[in-house]
Short mmCIF file of C-alpha atoms in Angstrom, two decimals:
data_model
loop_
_atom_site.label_atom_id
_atom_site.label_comp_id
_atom_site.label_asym_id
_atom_site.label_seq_id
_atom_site.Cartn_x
_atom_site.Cartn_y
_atom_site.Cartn_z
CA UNK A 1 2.66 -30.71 17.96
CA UNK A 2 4.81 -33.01 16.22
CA UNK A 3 3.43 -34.53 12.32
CA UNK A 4 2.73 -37.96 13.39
CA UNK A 5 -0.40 -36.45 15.62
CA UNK A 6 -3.49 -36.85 14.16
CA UNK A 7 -6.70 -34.83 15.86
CA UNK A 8 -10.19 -35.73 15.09
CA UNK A 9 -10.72 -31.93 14.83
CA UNK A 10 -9.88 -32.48 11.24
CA UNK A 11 -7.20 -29.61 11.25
CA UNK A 12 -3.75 -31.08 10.20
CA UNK A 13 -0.66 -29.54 12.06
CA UNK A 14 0.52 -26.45 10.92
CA UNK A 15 2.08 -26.82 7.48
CA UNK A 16 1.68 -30.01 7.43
CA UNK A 17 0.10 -32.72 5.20
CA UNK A 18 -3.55 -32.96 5.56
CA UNK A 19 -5.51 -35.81 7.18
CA UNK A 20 -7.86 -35.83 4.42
CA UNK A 21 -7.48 -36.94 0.48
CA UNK A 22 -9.39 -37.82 -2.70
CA UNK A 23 -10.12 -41.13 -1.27
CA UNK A 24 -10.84 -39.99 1.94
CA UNK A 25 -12.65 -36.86 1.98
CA UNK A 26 -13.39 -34.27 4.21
CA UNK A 27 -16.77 -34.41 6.12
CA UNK A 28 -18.98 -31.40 4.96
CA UNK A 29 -19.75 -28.46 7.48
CA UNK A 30 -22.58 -26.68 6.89
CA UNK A 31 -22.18 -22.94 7.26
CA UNK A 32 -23.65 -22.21 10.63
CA UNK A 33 -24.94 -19.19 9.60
CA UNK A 34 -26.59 -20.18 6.17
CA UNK A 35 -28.99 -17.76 4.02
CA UNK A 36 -32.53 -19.06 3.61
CA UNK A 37 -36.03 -18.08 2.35
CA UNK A 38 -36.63 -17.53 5.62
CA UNK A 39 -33.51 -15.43 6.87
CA UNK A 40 -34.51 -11.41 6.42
CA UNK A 41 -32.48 -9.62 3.76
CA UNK A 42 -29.06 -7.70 5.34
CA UNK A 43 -29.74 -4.63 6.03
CA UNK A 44 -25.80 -3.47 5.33
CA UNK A 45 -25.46 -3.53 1.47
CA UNK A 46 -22.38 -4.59 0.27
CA UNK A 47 -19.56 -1.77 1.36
CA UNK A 48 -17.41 -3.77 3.16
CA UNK A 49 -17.37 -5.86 -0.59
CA UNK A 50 -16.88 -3.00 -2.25
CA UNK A 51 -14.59 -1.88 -0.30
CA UNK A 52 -12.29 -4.78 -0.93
CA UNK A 53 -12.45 -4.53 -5.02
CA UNK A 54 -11.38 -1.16 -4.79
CA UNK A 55 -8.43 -1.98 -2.77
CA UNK A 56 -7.41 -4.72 -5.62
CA UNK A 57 -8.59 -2.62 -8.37
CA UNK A 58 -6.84 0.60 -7.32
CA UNK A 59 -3.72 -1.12 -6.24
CA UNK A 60 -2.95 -2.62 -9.65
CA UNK A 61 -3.28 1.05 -10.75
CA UNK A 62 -1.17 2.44 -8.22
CA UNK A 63 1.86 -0.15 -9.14
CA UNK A 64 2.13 1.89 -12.46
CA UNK A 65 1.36 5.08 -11.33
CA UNK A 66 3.23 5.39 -8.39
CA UNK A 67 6.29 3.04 -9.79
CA UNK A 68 6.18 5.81 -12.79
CA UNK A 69 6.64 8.56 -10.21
CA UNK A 70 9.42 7.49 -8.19
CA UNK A 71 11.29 6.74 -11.64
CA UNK A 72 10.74 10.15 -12.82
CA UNK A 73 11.09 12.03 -9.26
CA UNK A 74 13.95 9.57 -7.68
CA UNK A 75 15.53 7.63 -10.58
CA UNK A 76 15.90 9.27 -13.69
CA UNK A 77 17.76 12.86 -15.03
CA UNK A 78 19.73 13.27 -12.04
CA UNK A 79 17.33 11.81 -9.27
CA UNK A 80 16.37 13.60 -6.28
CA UNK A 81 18.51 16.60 -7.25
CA UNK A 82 16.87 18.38 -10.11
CA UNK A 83 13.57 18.95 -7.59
CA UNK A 84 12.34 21.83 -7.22
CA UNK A 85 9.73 24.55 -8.32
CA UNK A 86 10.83 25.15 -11.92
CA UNK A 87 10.75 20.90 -12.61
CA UNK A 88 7.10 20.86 -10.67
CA UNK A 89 6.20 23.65 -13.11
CA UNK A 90 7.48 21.92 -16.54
CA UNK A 91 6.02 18.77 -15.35
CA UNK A 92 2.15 20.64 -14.59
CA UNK A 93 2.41 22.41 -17.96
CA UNK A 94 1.00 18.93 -19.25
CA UNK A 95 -2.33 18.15 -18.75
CA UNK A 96 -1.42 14.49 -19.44
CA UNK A 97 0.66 14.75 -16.00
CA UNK A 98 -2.15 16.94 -14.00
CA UNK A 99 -4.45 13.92 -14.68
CA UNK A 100 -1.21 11.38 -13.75
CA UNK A 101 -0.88 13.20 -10.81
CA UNK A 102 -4.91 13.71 -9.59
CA UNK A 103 -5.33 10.01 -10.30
CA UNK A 104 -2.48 8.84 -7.70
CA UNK A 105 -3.86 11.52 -5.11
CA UNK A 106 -6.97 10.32 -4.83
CA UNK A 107 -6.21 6.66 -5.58
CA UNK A 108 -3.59 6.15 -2.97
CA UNK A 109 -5.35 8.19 0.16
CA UNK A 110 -8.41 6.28 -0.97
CA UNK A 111 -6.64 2.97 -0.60
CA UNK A 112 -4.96 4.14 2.28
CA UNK A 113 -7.48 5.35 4.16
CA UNK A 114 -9.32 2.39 3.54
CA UNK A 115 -6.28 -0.14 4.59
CA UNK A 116 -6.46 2.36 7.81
CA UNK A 117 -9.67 1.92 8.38
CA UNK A 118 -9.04 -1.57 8.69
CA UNK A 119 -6.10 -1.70 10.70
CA UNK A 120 -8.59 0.71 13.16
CA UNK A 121 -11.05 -1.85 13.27
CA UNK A 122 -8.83 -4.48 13.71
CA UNK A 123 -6.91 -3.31 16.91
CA UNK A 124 -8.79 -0.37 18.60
CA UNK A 125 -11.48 -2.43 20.89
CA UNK A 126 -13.32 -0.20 23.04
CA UNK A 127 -15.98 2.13 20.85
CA UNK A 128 -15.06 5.70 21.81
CA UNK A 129 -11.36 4.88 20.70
CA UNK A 130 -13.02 3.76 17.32
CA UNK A 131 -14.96 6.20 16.77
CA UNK A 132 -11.99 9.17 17.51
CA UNK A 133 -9.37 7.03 15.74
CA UNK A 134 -11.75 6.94 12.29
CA UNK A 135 -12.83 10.74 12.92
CA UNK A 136 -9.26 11.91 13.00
CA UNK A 137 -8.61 9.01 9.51
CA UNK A 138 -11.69 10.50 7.90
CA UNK A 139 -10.67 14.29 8.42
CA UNK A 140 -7.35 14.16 7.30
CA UNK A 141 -8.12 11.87 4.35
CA UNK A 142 -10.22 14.61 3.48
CA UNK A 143 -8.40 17.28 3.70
CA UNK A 144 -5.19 16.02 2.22
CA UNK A 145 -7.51 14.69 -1.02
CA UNK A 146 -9.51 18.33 -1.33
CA UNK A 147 -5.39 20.26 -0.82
CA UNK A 148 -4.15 18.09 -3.10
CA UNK A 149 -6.97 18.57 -5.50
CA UNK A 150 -7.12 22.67 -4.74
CA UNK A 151 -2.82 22.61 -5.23
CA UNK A 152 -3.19 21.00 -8.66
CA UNK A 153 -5.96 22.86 -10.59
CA UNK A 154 -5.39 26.44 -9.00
CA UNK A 155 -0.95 26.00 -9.62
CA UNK A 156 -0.18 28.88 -11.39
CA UNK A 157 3.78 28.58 -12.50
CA UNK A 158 4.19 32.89 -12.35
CA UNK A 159 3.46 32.82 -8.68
CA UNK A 160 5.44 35.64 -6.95
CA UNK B 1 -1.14 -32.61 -1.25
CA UNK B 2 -2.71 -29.31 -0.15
CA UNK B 3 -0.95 -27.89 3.31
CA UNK B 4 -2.68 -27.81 6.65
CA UNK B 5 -5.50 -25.36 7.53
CA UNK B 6 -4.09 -23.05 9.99
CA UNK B 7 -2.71 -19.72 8.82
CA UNK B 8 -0.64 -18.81 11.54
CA UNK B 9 2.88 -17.89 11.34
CA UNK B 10 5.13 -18.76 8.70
CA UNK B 11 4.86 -16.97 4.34
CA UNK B 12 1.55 -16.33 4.91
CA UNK B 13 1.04 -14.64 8.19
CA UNK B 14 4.60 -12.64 8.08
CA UNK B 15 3.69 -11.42 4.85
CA UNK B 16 0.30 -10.48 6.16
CA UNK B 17 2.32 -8.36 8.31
CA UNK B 18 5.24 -6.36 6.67
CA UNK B 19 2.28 -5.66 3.53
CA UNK B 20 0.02 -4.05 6.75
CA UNK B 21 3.63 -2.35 8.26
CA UNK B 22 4.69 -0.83 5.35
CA UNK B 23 1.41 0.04 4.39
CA UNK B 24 0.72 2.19 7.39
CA UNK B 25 4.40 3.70 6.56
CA UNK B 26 3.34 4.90 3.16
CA UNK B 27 0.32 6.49 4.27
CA UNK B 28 1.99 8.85 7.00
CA UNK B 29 4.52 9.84 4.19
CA UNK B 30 1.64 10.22 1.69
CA UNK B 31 0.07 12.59 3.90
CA UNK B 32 2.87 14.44 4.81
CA UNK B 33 4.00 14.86 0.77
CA UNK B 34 0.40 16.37 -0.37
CA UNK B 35 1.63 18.53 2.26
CA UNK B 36 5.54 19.69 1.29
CA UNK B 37 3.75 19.72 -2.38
CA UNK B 38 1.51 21.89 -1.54
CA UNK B 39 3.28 25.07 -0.70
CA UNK B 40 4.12 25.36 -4.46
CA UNK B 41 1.13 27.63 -3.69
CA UNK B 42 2.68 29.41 -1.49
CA UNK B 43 5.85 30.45 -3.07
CA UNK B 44 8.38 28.84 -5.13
CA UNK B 45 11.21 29.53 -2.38
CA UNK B 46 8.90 27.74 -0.01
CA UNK B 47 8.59 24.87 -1.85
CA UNK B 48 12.21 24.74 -2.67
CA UNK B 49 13.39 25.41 1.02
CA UNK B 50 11.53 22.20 2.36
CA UNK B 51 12.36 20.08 -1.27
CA UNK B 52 16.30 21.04 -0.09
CA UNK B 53 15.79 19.14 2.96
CA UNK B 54 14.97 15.81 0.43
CA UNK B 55 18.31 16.11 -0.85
CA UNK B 56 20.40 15.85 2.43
CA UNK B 57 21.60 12.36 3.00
CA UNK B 58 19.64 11.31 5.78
CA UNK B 59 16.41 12.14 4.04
CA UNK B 60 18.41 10.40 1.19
CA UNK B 61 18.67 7.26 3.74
CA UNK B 62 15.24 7.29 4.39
CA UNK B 63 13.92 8.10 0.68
CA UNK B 64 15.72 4.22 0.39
CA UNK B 65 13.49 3.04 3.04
CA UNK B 66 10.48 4.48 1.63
CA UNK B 67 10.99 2.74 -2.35
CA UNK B 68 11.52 -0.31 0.23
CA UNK B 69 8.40 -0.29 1.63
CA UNK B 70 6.46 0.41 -1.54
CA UNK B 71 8.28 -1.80 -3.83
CA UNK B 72 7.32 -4.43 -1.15
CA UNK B 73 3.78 -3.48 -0.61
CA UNK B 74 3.47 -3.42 -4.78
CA UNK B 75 4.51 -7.01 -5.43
CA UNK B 76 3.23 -8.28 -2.29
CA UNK B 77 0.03 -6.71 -3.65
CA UNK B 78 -0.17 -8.61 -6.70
CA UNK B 79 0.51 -11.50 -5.22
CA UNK B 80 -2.31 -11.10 -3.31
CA UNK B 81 -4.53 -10.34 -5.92
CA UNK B 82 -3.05 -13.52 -7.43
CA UNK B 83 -4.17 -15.53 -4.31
CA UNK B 84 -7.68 -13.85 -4.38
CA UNK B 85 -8.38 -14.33 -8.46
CA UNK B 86 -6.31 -17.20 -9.74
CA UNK B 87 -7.22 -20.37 -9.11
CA UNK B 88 -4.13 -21.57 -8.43
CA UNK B 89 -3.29 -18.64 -5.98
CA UNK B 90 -3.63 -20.40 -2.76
CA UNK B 91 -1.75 -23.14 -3.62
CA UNK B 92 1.33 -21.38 -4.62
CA UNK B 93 1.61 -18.25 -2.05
CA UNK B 94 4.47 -19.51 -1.03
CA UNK B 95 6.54 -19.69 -4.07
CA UNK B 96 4.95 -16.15 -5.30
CA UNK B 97 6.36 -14.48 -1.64
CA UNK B 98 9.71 -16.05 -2.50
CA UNK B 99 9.42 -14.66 -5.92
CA UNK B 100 7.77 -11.29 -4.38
CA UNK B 101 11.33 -11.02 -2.09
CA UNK B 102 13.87 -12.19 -5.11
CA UNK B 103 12.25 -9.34 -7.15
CA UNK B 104 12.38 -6.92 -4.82
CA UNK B 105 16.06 -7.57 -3.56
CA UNK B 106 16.92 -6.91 -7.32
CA UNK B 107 14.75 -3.55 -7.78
CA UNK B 108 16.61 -2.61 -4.25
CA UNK B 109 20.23 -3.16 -5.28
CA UNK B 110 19.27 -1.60 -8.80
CA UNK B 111 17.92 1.35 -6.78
CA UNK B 112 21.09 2.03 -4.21
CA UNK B 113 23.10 4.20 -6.76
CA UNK B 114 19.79 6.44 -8.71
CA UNK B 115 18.79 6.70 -4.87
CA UNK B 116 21.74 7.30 -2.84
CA UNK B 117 24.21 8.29 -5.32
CA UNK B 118 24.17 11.62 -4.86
CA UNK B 119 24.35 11.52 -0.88
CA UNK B 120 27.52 9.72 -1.13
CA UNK B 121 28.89 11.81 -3.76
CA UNK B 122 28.14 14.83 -0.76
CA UNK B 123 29.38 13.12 1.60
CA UNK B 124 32.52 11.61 0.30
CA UNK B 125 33.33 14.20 -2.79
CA UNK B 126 32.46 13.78 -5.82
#
């Protein structure tokens, strides 16, 4: 489509300058699917709404938390190299990093389960796919959040 | 003047798309690292047997890829909360994705040396 088409759809080309201005405003569409007294109340409350706060609210968490981790675990005193089961044990002597560390667990398999969920509904089509797909996402979400969980309240540094 | 309608292709969609890619990325390694963490409960020579396997330079190669992907989906994630809560958001996606990629090209040349420093130095001596 080249910019000098105009459509009486009322979409401009792609990227391009819009067919409509201040003087010449766009013709109002009314939603087709409008709420009125008359239209029964939803019946789905509002996860899918919720759903989408959490992602923003959680991920402006997660860009400290998890930007703190990988400077601690991958940037600073020596990087990568100083890892291992005496440095986890320091680090879990503080409370202040148990609660660090429980907070990212469950934040980020919560967000990413949820992001998962999404891509799921968004490309498996036929309903038994679906439904395995999210069963599998559910159970491991699960069971990575309750291990994690389990692995940082039961550590116990004198393990032999 | 505000820019056409249509979403596809272009900042918006391709940024749509790496933020989905590398999120997908993240979560695989996310679930595999609650599980490498977890056999500090096992035993400490466990847990340090598998960590050793961090420190070799492939895994070194791919630990780059991995702050990659998550610096990416971080900024691209507040620029999408910018483009959800600011008023202005829309209008200037583009300009925050080319301020999204300028900031992370920086973090990712700052990170080549705390990341892969020590792979080279195994590789080619120290």
């Amino acid at each position: 489509m080249s910019t000098t088409d105009t459509t009486a759809s009322g979409i401009g080309p792609v990227e391009g300058d819009s067919l409509y201005s201040v003087d010449n405003p766009a013709p109002v569409i009314e939603p087709p699917r409008k709420r009125t007294k008359k239209t029964p109340k939803s019946t789905r409350g509002n996860f899918e709404l919720a759903a989408w706060l959490f992602m923003r609210l959680s991920g402006v968490v997660l860009v400290v938390l998890v930007i703190g981790h990988l400077l601690i675990q991958l940037v600073l005193d020596g990087g990568v190299s100083k890892i291992g089961f005496a440095f986890v044990a320091g680090r879990w002597a503080s409370p202040f990093w148990q609660v660090w560390d429980l907070a990212m667990l469950w934040l980020a398999m919560l967000h990413g389960g949820n992001g998962l969920r999404t891509v799921i509904n968004d490309y498996a089509e036929r309903p038994n796919t679906r439904l395995w797909l999210k069963g599998l996402l559910y159970t491991a979400t699960v069971f990575t959040i309750l291990l994690g969980t389990l692995v940082i309240f039961t550590f116990d540094p004198n393990i032999r | 003047m505000p820019a056409g309608t249509l979403y596809r292709g272009r900042e918006g969609m391709w940024s749509w798309v790496a933020h989905r890619v590398t999120g997908v990325l993240i979560f695989f390694f996310l679930f595999v690292h609650v599980l490498d963490t977890a056999l500090v409960r096992v035993s400490p020579e466990a847990y340090d047997t598998v960590v050793a396997t961090y420190k070799t330079p492939i895994v070194a190669l791919l630990e780059y890829g991995l702050v990659a992907a998550i610096l990416f989906h971080a900024l691209n994630g507040l620029r999408v909360i910018a483009v959800d809560f600011w008023v202005k958001g829309a209008r200037y996606q583009k300009q925050m994705l080319w301020t999204v990629v300028a900031l992370w090209l920086v973090l990712m040349i700052g990170a080549i040396y705390p990341v892969l420093g020590h792979a080279a130095r195994e590789l080619f001596g120290s």
